PDB file of C-alpha atoms in Angstrom:
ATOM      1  CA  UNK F   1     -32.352-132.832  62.744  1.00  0.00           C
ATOM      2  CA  UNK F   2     -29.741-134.972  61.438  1.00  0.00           C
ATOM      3  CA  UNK F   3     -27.355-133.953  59.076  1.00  0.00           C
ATOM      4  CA  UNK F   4     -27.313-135.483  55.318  1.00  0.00           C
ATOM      5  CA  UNK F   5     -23.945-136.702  53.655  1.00  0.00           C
ATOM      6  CA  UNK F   6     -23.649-137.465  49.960  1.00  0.00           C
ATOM      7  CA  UNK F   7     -21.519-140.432  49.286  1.00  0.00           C
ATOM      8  CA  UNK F   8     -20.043-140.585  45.338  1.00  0.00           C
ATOM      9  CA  UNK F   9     -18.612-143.830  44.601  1.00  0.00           C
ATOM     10  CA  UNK F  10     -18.467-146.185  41.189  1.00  0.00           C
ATOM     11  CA  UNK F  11     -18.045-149.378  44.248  1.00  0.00           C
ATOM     12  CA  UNK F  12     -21.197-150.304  45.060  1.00  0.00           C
ATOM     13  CA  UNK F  13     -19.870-151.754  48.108  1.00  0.00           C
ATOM     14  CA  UNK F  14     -18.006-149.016  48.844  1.00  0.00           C
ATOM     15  CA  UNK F  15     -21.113-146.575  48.890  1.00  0.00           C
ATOM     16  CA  UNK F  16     -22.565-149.234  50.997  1.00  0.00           C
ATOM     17  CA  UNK F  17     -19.924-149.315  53.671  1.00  0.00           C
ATOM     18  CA  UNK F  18     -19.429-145.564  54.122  1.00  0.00           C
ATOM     19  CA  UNK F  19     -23.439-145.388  54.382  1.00  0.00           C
ATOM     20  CA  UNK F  20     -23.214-147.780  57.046  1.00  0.00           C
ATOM     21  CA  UNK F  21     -21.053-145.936  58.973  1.00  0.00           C
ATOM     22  CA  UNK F  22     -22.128-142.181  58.539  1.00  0.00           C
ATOM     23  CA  UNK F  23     -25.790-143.614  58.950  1.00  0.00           C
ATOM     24  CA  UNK F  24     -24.451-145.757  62.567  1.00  0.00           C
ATOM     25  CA  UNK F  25     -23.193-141.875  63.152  1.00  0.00           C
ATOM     26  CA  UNK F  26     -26.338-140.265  63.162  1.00  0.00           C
ATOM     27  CA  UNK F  27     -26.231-139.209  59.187  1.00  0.00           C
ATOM     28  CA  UNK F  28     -28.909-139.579  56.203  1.00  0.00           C
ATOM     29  CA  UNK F  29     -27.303-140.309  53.066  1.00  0.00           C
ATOM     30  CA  UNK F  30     -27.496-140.084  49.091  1.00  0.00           C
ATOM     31  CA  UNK F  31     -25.353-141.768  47.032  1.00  0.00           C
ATOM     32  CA  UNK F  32     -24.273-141.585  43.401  1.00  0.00           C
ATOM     33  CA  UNK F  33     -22.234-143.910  41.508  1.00  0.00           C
ATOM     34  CA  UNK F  34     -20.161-141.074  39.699  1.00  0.00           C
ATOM     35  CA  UNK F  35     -19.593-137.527  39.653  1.00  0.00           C
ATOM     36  CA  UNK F  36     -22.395-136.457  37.039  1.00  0.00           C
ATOM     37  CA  UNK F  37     -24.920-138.615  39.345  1.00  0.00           C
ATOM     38  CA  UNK F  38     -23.929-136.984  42.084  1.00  0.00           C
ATOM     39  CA  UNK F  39     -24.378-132.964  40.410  1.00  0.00           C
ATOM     40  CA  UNK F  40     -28.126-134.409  39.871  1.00  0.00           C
ATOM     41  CA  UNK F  41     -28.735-135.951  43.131  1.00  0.00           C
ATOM     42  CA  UNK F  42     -27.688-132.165  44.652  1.00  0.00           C
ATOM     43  CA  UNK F  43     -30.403-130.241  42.382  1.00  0.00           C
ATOM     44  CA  UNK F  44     -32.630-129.166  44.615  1.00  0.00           C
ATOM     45  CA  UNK F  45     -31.069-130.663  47.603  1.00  0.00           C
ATOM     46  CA  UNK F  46     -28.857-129.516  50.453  1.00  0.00           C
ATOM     47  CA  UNK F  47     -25.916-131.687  52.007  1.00  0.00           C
ATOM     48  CA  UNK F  48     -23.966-131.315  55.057  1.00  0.00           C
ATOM     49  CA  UNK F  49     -21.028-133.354  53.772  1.00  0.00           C
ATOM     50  CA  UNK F  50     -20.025-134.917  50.585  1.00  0.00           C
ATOM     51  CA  UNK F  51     -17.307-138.116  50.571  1.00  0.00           C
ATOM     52  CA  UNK F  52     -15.997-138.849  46.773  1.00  0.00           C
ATOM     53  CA  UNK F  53     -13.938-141.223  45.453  1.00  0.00           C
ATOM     54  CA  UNK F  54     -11.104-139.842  42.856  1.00  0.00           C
ATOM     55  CA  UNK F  55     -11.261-142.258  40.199  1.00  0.00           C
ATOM     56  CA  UNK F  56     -14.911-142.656  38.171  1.00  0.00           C
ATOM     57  CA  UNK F  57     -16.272-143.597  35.233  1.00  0.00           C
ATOM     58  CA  UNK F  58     -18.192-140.535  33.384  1.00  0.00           C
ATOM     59  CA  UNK F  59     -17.004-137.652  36.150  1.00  0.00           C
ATOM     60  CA  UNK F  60     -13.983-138.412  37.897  1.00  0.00           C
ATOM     61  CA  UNK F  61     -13.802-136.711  41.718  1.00  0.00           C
ATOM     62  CA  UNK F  62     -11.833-134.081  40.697  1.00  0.00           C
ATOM     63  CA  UNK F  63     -13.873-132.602  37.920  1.00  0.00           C
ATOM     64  CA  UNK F  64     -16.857-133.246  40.433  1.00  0.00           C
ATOM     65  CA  UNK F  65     -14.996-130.761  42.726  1.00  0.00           C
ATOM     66  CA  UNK F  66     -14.582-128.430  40.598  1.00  0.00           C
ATOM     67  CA  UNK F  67     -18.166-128.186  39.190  1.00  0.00           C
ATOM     68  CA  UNK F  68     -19.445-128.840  43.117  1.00  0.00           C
ATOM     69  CA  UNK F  69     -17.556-126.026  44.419  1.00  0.00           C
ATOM     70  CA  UNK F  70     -18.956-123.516  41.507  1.00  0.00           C
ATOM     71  CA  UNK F  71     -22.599-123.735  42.911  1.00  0.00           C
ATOM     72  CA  UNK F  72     -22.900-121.049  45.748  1.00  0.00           C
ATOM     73  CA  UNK F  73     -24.836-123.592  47.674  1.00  0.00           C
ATOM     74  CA  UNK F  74     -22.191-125.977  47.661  1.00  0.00           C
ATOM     75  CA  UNK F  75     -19.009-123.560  48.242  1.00  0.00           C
ATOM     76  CA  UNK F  76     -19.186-123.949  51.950  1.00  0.00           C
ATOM     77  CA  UNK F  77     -20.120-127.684  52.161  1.00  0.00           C
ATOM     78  CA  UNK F  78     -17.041-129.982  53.252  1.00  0.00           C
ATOM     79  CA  UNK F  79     -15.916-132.491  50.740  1.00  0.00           C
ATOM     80  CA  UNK F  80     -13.369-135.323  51.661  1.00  0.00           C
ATOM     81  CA  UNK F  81     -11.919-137.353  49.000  1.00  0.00           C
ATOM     82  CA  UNK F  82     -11.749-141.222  50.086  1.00  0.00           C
ATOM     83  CA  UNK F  83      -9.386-142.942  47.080  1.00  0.00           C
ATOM     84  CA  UNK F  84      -6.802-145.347  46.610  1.00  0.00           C
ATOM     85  CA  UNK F  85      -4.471-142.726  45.631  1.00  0.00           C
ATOM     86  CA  UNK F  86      -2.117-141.405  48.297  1.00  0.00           C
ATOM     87  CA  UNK F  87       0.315-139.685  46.310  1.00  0.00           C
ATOM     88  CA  UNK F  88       1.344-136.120  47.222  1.00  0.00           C
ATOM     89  CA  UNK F  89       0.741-134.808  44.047  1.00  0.00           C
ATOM     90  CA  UNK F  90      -2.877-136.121  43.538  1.00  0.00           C
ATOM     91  CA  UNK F  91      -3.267-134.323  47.017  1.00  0.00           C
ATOM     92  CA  UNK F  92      -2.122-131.598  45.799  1.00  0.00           C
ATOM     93  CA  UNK F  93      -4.634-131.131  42.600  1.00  0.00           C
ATOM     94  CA  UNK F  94      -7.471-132.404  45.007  1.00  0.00           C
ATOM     95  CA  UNK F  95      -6.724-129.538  47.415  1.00  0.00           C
ATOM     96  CA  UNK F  96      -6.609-127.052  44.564  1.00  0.00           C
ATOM     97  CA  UNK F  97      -9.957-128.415  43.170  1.00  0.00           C
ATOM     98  CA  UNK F  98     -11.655-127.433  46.305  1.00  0.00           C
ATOM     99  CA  UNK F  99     -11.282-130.813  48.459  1.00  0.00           C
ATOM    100  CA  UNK F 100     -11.081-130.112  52.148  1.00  0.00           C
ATOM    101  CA  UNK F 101      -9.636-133.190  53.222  1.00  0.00           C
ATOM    102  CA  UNK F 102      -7.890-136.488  51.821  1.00  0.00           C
ATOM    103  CA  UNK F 103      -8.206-139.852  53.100  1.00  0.00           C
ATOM    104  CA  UNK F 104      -6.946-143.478  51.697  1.00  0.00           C
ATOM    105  CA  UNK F 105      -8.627-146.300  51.051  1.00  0.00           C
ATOM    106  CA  UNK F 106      -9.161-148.820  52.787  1.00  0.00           C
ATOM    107  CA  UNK F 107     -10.902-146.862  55.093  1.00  0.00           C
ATOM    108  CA  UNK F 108     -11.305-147.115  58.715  1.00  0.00           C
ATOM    109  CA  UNK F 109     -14.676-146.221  59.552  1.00  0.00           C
ATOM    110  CA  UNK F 110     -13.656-144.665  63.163  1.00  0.00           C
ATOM    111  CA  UNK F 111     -10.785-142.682  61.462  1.00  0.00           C
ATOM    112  CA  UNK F 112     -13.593-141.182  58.878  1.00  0.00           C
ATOM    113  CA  UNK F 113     -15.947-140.209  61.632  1.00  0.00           C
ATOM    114  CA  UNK F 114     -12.907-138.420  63.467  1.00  0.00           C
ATOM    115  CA  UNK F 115     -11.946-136.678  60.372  1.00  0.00           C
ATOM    116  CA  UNK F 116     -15.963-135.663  59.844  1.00  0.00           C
ATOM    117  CA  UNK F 117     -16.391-134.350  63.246  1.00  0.00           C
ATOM    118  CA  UNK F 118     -13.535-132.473  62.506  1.00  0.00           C
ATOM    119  CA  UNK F 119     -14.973-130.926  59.318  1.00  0.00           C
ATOM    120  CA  UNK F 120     -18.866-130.844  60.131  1.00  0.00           C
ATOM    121  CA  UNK F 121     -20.251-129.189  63.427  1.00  0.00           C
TER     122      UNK F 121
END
């Protein structure tokens, strides 16, 4: 059964390309173009992994996080943040949110699945 991934981006293109490459890996995806799309794509549905992007229109990733991480359902689910930001301190605050792991844009789609393998058995 394969595993699902939720992908939260306001780039179109960027939801696209990380779809490509989780779906090339063997993963179904949903995607949302902000944090508030993405609490209502998860009603009712279980994910494997989520991948946000920090900075949104409506819900940024952080407040995402934080309301993600307060559903039991969604306490144990991974969640990497993929954002332009690279700053320790944004780490930091991502981290506390509940983020499990951190990567940079642009993105390297064989450094993402390394980091996913890493986070999803």
């Amino acid at each position: 059964m394969a595993k699902t991934a939720l992908v939260v981006d306001d780039s179109t293109t960027m939801r696209e390309m990380v779809s490509y490459s989780l779906k090339e890996a063997g993963f179904e995806t949903l995607t949302a173009g902000d944090g508030q799309q993405a609490l209502d794509v998860l009603q009712g549905k279980s994910v494997d992994l989520i991948i946000s992007d920090l900075n949104m229109p409506v819900m940024d990733g952080l407040t995402f996080i934080k309301n993600a991480r307060q559903r039991e359902e969604l306490k144990g689910v991974p969640i990497l943040m993929l954002t332009t930001e690279s700053q320790a301190s944004m780490k930091e605050q991502g981290k506390a949110a509940g983020a499990t792991g951190w990567l940079v844009k642009p993105f390297n789609p064989e450094m993402l699945l390394k980091v996913i393998a890493k986070v999803v058995p």
